[in-house]
Each structure stands twice: as C-alpha cells, then as structure tokens.
mmCIF file of N, CA and C and ligand atoms in Angstrom:
data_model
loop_
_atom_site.group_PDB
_atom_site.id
_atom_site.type_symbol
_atom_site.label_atom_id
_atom_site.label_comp_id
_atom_site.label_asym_id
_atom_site.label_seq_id
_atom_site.Cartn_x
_atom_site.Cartn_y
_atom_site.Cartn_z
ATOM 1 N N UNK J 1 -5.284 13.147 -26.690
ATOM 2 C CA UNK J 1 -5.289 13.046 -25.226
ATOM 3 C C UNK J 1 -6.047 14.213 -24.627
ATOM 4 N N UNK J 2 -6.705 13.918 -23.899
ATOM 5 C CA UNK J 2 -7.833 15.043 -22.942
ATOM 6 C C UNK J 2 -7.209 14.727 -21.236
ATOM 7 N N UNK J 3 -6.643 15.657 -21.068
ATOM 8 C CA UNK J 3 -6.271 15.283 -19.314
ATOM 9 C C UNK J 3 -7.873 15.884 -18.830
ATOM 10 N N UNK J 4 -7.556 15.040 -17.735
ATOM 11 C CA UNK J 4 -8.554 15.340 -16.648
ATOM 12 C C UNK J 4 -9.223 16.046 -15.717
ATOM 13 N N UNK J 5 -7.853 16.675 -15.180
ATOM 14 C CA UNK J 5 -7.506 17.401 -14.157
ATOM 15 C C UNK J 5 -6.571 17.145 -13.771
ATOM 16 N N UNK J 6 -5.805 18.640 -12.640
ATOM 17 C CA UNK J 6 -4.921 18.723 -12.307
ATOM 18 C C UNK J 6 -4.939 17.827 -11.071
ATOM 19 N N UNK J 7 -4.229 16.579 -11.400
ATOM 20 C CA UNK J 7 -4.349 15.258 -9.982
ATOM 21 C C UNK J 7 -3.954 15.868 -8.881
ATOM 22 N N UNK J 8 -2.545 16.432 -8.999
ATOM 23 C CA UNK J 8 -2.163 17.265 -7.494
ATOM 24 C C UNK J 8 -1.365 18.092 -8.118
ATOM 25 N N UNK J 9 -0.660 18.454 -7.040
ATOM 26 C CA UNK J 9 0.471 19.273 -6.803
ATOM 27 C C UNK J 9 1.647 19.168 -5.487
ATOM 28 N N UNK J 10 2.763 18.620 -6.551
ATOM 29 C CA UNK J 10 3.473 17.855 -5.143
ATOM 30 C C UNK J 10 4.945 18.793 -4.785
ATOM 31 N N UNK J 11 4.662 19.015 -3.427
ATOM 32 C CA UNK J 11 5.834 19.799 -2.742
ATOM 33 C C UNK J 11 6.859 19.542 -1.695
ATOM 34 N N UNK J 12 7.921 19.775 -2.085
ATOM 35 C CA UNK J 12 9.021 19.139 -1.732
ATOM 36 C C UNK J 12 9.305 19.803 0.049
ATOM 37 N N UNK J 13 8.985 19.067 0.844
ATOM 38 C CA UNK J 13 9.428 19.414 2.426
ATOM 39 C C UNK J 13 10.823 18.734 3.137
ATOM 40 N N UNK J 14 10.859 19.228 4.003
ATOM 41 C CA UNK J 14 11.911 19.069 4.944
ATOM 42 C C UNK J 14 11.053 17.899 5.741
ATOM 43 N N UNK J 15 10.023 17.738 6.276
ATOM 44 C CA UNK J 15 8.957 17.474 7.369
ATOM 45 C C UNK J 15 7.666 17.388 6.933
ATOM 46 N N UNK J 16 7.129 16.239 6.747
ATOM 47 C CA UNK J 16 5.929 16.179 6.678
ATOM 48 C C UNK J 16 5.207 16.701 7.715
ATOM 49 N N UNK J 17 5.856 16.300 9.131
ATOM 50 C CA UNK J 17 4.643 16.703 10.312
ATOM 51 C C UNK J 17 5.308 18.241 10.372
ATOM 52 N N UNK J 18 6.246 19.041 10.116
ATOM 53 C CA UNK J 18 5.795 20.510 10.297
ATOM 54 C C UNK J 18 4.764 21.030 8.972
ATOM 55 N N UNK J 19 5.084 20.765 7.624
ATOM 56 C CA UNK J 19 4.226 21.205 7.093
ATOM 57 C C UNK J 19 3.044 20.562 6.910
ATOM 58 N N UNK J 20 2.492 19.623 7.975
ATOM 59 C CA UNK J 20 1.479 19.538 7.839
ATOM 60 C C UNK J 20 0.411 20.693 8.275
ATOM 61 N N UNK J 21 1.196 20.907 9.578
ATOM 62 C CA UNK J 21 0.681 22.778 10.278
ATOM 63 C C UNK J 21 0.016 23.461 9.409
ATOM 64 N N UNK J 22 0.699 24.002 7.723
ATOM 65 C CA UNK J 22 0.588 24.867 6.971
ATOM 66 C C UNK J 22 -1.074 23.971 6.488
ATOM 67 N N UNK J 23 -0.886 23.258 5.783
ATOM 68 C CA UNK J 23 -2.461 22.425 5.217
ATOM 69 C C UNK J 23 -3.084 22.107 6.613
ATOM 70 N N UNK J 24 -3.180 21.750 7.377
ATOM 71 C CA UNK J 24 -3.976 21.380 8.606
ATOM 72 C C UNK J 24 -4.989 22.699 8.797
ATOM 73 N N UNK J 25 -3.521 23.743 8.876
ATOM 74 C CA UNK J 25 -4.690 25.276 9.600
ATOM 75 C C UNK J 25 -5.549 25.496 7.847
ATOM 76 N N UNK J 26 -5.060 25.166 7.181
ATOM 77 C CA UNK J 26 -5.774 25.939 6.145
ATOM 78 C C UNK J 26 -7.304 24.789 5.887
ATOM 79 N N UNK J 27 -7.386 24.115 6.765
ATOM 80 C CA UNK J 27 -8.254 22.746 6.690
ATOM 81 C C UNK J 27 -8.667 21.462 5.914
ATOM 82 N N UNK J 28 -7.527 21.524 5.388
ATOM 83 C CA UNK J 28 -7.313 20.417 4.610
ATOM 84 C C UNK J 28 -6.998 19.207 5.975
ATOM 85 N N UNK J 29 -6.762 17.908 5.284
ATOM 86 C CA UNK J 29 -6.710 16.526 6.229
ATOM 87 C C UNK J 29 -6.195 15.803 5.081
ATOM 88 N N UNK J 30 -4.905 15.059 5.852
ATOM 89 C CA UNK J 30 -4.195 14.141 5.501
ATOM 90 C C UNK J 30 -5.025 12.840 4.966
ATOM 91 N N UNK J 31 -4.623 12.172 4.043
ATOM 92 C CA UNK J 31 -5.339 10.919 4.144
ATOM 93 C C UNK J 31 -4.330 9.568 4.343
ATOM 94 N N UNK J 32 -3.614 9.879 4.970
ATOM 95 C CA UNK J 32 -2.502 9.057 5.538
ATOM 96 C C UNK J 32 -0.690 9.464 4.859
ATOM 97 N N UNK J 33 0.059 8.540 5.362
ATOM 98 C CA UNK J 33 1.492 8.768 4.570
ATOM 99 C C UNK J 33 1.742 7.253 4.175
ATOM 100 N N UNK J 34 2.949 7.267 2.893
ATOM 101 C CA UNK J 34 3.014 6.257 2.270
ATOM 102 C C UNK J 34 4.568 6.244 2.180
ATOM 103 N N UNK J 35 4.928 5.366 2.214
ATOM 104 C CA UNK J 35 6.855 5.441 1.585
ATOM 105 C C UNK J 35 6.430 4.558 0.357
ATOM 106 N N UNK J 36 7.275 5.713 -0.116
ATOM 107 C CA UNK J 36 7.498 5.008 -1.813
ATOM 108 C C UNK J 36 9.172 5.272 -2.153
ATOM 109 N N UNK J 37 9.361 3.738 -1.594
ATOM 110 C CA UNK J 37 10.723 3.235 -1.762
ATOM 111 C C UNK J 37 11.612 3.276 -2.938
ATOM 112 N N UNK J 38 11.037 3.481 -4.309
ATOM 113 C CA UNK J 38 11.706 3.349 -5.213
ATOM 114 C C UNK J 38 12.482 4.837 -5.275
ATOM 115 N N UNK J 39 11.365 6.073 -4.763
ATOM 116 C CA UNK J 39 11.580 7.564 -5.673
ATOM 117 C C UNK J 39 12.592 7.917 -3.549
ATOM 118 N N UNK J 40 12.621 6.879 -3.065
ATOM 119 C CA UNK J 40 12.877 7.177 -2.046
ATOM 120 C C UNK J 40 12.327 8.656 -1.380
ATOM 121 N N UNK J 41 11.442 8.336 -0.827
ATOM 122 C CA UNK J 41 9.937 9.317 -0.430
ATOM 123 C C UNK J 41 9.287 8.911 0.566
ATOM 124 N N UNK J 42 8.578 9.511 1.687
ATOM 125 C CA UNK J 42 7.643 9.373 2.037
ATOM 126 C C UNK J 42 6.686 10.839 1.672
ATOM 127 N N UNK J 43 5.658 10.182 1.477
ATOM 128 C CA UNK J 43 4.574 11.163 0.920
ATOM 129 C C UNK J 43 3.277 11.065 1.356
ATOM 130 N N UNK J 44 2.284 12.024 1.725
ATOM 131 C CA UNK J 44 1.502 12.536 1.827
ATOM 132 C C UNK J 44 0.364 13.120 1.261
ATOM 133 N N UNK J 45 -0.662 12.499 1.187
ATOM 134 C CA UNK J 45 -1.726 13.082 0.408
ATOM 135 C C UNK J 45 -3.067 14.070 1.084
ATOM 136 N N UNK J 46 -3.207 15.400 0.654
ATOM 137 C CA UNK J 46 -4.428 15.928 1.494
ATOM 138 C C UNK J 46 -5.450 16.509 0.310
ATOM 139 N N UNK J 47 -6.879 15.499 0.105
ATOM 140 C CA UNK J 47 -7.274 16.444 -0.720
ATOM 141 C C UNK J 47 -8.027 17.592 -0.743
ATOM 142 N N UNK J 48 -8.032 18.529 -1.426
ATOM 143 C CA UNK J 48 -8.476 19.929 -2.004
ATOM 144 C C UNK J 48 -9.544 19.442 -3.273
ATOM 145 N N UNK J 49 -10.488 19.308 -2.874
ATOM 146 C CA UNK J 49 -11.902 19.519 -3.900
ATOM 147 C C UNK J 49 -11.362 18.221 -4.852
ATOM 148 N N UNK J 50 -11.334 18.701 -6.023
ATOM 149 C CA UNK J 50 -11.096 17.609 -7.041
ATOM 150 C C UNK J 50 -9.726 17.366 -7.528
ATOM 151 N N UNK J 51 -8.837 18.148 -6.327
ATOM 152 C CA UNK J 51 -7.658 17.765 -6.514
ATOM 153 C C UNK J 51 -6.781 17.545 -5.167
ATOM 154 N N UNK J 52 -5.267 17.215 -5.299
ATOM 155 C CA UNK J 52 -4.884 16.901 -3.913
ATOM 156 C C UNK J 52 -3.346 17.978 -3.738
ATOM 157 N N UNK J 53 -2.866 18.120 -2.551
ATOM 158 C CA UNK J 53 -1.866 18.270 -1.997
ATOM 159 C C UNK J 53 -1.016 17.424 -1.896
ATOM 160 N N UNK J 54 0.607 16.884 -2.398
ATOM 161 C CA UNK J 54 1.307 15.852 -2.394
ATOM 162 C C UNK J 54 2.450 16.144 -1.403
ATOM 163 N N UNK J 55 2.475 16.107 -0.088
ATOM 164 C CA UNK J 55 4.077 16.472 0.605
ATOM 165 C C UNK J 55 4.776 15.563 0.395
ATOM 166 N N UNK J 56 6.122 16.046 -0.085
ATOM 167 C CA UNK J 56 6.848 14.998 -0.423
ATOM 168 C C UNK J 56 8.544 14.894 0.502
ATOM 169 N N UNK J 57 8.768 14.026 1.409
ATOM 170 C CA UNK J 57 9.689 14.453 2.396
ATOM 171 C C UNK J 57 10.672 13.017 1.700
ATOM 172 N N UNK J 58 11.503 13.603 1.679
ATOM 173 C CA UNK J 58 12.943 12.475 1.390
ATOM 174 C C UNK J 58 12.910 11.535 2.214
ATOM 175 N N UNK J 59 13.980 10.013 2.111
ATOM 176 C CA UNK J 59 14.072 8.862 3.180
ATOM 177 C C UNK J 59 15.430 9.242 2.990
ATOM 178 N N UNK J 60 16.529 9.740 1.928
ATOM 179 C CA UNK J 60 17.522 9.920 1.869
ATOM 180 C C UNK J 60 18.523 10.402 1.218
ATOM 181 N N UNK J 61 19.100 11.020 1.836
ATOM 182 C CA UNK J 61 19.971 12.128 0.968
ATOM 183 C C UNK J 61 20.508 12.848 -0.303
ATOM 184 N N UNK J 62 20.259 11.044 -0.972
ATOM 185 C CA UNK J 62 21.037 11.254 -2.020
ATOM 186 C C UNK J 62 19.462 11.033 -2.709
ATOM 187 N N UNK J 63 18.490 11.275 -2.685
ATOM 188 C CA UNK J 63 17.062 10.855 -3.331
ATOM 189 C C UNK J 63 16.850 12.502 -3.798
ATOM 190 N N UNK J 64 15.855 12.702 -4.965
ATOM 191 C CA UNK J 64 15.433 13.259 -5.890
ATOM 192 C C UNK J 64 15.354 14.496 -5.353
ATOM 193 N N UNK J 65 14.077 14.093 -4.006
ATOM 194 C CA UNK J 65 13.515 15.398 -3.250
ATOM 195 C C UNK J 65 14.610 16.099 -2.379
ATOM 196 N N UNK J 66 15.566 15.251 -1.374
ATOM 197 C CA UNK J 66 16.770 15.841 -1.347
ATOM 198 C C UNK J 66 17.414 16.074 -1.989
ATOM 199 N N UNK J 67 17.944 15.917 -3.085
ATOM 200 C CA UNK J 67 18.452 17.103 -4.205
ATOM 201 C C UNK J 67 17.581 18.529 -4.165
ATOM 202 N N UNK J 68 16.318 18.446 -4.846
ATOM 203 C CA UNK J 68 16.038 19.163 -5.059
ATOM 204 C C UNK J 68 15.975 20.357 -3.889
ATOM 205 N N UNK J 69 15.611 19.526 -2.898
ATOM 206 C CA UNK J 69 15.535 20.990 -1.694
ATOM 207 C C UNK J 69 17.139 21.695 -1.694
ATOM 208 N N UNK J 70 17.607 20.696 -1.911
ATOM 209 C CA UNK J 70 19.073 21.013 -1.909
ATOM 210 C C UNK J 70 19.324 22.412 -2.730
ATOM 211 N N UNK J 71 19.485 21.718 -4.241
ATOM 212 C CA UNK J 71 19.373 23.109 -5.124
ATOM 213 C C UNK J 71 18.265 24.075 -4.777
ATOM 214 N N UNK J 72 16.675 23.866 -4.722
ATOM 215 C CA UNK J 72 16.014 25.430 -4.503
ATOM 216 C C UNK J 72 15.245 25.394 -3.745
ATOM 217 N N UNK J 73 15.675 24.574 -2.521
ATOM 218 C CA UNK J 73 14.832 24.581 -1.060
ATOM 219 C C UNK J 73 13.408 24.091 -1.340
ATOM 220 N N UNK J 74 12.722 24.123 0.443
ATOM 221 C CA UNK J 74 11.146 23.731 -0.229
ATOM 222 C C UNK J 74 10.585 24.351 -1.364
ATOM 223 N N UNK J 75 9.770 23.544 -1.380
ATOM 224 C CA UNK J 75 8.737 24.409 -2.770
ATOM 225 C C UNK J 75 7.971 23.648 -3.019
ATOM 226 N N UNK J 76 7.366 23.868 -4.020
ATOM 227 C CA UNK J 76 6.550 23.180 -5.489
ATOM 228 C C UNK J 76 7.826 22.579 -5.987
ATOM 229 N N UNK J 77 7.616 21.424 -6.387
ATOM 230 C CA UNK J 77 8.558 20.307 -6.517
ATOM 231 C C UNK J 77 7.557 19.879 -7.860
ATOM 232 N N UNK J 78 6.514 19.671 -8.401
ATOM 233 C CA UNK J 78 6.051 19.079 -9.382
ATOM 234 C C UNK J 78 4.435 19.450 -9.803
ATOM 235 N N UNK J 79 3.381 19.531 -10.996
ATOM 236 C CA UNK J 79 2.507 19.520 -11.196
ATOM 237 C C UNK J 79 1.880 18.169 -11.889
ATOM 238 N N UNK J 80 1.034 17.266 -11.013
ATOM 239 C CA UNK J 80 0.644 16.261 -12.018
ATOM 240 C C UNK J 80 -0.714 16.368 -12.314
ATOM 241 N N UNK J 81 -0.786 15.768 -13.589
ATOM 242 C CA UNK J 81 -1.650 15.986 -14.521
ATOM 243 C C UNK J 81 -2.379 14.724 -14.638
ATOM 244 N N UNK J 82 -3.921 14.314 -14.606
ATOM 245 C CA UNK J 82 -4.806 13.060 -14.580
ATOM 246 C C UNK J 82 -5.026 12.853 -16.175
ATOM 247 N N UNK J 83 -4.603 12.041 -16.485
ATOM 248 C CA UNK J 83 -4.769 11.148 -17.663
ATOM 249 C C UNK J 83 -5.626 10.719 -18.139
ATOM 250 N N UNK J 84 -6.491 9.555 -18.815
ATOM 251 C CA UNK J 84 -7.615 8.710 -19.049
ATOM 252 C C UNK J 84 -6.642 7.570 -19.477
ATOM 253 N N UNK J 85 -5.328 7.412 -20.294
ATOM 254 C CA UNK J 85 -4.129 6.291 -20.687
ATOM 255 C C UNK J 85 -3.420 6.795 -20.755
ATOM 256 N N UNK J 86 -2.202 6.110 -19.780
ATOM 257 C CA UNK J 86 -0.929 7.062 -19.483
ATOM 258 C C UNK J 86 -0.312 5.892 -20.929
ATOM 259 N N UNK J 87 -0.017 5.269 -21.214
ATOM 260 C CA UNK J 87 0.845 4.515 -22.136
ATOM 261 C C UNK J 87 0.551 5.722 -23.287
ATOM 262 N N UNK J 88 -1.379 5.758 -23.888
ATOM 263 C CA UNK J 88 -1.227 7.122 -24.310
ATOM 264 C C UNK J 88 -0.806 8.575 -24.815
ATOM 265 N N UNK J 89 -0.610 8.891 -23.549
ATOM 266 C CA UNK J 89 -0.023 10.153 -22.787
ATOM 267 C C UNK J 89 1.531 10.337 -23.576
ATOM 268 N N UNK J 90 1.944 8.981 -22.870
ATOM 269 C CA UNK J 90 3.761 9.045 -23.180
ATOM 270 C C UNK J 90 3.574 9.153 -24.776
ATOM 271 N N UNK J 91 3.192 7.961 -25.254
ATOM 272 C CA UNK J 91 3.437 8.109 -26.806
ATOM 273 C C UNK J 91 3.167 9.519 -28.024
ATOM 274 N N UNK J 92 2.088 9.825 -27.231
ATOM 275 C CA UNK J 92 1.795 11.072 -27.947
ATOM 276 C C UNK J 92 2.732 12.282 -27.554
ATOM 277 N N UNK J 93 2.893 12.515 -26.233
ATOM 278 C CA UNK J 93 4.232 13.484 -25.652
ATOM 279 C C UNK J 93 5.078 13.431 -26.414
ATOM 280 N N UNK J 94 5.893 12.207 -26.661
ATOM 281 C CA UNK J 94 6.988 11.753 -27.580
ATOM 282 C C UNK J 94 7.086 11.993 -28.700
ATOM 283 N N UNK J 95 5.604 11.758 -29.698
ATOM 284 C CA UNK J 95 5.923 12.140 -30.778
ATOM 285 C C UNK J 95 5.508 13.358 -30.725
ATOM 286 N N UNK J 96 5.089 14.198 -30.226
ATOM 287 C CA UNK J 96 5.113 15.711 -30.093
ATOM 288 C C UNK J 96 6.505 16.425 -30.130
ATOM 289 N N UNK J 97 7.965 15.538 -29.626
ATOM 290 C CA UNK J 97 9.187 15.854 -29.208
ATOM 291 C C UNK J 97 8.992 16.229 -28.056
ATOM 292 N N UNK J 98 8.669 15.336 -26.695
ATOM 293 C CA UNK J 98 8.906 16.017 -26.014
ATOM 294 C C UNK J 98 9.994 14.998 -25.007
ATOM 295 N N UNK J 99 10.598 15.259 -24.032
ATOM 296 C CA UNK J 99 11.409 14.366 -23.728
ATOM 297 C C UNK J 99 11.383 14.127 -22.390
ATOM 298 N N UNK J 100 10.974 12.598 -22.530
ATOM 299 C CA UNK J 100 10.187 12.240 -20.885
ATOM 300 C C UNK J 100 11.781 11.403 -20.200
ATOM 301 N N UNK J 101 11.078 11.622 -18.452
ATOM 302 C CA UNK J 101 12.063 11.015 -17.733
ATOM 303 C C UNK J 101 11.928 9.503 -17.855
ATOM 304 N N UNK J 102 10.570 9.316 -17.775
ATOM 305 C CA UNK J 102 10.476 8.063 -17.880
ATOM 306 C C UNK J 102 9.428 7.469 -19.392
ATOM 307 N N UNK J 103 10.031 6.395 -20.055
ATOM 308 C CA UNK J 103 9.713 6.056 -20.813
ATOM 309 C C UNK J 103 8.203 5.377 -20.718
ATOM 310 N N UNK J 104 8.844 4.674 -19.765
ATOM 311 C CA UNK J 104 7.158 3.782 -19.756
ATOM 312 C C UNK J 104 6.357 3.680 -18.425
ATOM 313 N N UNK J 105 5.399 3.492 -18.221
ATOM 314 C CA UNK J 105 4.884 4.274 -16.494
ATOM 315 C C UNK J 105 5.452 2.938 -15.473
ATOM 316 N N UNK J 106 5.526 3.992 -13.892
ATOM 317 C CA UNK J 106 5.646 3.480 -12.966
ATOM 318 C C UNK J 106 4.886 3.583 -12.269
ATOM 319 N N UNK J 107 5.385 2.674 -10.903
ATOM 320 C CA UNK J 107 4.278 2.925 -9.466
ATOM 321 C C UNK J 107 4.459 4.246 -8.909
ATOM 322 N N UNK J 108 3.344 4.564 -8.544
ATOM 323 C CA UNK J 108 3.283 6.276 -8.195
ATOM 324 C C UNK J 108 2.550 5.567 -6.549
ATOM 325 N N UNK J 109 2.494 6.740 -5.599
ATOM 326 C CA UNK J 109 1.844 6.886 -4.444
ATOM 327 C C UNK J 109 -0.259 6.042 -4.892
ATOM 328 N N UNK J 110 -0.554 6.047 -3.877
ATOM 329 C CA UNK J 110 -1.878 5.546 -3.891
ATOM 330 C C UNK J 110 -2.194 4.889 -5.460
ATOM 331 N N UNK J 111 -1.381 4.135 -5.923
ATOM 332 C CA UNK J 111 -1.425 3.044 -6.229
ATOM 333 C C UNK J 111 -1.606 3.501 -7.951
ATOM 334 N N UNK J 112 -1.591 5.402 -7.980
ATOM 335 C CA UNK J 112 -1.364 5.615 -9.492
ATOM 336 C C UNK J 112 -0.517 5.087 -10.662
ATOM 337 N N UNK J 113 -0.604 5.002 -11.767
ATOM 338 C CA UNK J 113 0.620 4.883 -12.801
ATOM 339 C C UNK J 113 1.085 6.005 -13.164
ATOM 340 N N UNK J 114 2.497 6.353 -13.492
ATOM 341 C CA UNK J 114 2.569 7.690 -13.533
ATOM 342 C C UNK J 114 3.672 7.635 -14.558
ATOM 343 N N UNK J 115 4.413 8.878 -15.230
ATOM 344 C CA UNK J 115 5.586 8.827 -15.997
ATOM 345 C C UNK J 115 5.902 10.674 -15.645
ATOM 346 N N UNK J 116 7.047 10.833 -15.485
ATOM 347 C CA UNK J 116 7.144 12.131 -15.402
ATOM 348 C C UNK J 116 7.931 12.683 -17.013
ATOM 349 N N UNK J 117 7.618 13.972 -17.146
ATOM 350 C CA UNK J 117 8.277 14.368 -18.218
ATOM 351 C C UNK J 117 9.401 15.537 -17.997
ATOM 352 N N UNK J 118 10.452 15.341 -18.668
ATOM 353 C CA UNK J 118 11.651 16.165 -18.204
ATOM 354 C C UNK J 118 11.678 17.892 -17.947
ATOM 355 N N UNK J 119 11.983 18.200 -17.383
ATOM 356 C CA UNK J 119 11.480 19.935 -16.970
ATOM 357 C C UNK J 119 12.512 20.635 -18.011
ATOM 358 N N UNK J 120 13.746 20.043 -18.724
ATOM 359 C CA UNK J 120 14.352 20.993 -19.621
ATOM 360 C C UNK J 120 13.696 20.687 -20.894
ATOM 361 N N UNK J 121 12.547 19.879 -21.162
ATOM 362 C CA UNK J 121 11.599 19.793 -22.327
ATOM 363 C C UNK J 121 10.430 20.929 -22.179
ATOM 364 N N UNK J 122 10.115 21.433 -20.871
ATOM 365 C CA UNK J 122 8.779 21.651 -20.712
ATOM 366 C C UNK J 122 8.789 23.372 -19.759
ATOM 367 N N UNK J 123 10.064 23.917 -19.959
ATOM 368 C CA UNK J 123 10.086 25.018 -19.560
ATOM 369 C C UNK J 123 10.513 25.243 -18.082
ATOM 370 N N UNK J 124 11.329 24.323 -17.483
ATOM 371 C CA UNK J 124 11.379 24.248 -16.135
ATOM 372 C C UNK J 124 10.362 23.667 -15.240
ATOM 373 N N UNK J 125 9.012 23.201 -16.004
ATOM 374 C CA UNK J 125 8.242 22.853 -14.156
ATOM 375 C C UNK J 125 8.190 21.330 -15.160
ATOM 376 N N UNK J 126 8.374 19.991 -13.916
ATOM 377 C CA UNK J 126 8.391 19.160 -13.755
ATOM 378 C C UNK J 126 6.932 18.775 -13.954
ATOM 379 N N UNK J 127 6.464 17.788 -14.915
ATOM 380 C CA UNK J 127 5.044 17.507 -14.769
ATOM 381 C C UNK J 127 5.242 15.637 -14.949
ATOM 382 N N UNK J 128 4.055 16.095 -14.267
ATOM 383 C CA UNK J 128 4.077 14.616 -13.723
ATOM 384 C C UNK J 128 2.447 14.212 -14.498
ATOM 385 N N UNK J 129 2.347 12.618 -15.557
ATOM 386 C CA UNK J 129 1.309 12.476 -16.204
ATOM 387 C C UNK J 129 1.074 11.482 -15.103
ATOM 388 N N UNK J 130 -0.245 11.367 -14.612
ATOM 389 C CA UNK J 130 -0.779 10.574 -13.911
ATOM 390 C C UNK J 130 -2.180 9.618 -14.190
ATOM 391 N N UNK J 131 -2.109 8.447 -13.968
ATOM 392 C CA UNK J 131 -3.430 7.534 -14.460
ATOM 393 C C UNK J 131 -3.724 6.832 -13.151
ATOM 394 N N UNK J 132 -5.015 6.996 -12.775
ATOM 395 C CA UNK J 132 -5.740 6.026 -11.515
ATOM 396 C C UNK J 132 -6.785 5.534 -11.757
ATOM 397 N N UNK J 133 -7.185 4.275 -11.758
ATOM 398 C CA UNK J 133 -8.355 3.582 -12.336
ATOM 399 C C UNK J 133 -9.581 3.488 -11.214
HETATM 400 ZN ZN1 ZN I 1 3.281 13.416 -7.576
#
C-alpha cells in the first residue's frame, strides 16, 4: 500500500459557523456542509492545497464527536489518510495486527469510502483510511 496523501484533517467543533471564523480569516473557503447521518455529523470541508480541513460538529449528543468533545474538548478529532484501495488498506492493516474500527469501508462525507482504524492500535490518534475515485 502507497497512501497518497494526507486527505484531511478532521476537527471536532462545537459550531461550524463559529469556527468557520478561525479558517475563513486564515483564507481558506468552505466548499459547502453535509450531514452525515450515520456518524451523526454535520461536516464541513475547506480545502488547503492538496489537502482539506474537515469541521466536524455533532447532530447529537450521544454521537462520536459529542463524546469526544466531551472527554477532550475541541480539537483534532482525526487524521485521514488517501488510499489508491481501501478494501486493500484494511486487509493489509489487519494482517500487520492492527485493529480497525471498522472492518469493511463505509460512506464517508463527499462521497469517500473510508474505514477508520482504532486509536488504542495506533498510539492514540485516530486515523482515518480514505479512498475517492
Ligand atoms: Zn474525516
């Protein structure tokens, strides 16, 4: 496996429209928002050169990103990583030992496939394998 590049970097907000302030002044531009109902999310994409900015604002309480702000407030919430075959990706992760959240890929924002891999496999940061055709 050869990743690509670093697809984004997705951070966990309170508010999409306050932190948009923070990327806006720094001149970045939104390229719209998306709810992604499953990870219960609405999210945000702004890109940065050959990579993007992911805000990621909860729909509800009991959802991932509210946890997480919960336990360690905003932040960096995830690093994803561009693929060439996420089916790939997983299998080889796996037999490396590594231990993914998700077995086999899902729907990600702008229409990626994605699988995340578990952060107590990988040293604490959450990575996220990402494939867009
Ligand atoms: Zn992401």
């Amino acid at each position: 496996m050869k990743p690509l590049r670093i697809d984004h970097i997705g951070i966990a907000v309170k508010s999409i429209d306050e932190s948009l302030k923070v990327y806006e002044a720094l001149g970045l531009e939104s390229t719209g928002i998306e709810e992604v109902a499953e990870q219960k999310v609405r999210v945000c994409f702004l890109p940065c050169g050959d990579s993007e900015i992911e805000l990621l604002e909860s729909t509800d309480p009991e959802g991932p990103v509210a946890k997480f702000i919960e336990k360690r407030g905003e932040g960096v919430q995830h690093i994803a990583i561009r693929v060439p075959n996420i089916e790939d990706a997983i299998a080889q992760m796996k037999d490396k030992g590594f231990r993914m959240i998700d077995e086999s890929p899902r729907y990600g924002a702008g229409g990626a496939r994605i699988a995340f891999m578990h952060p107590k496999s990988t040293g604490g940061v959450l990575i996220e394998l990402s494939q867009r055709d």
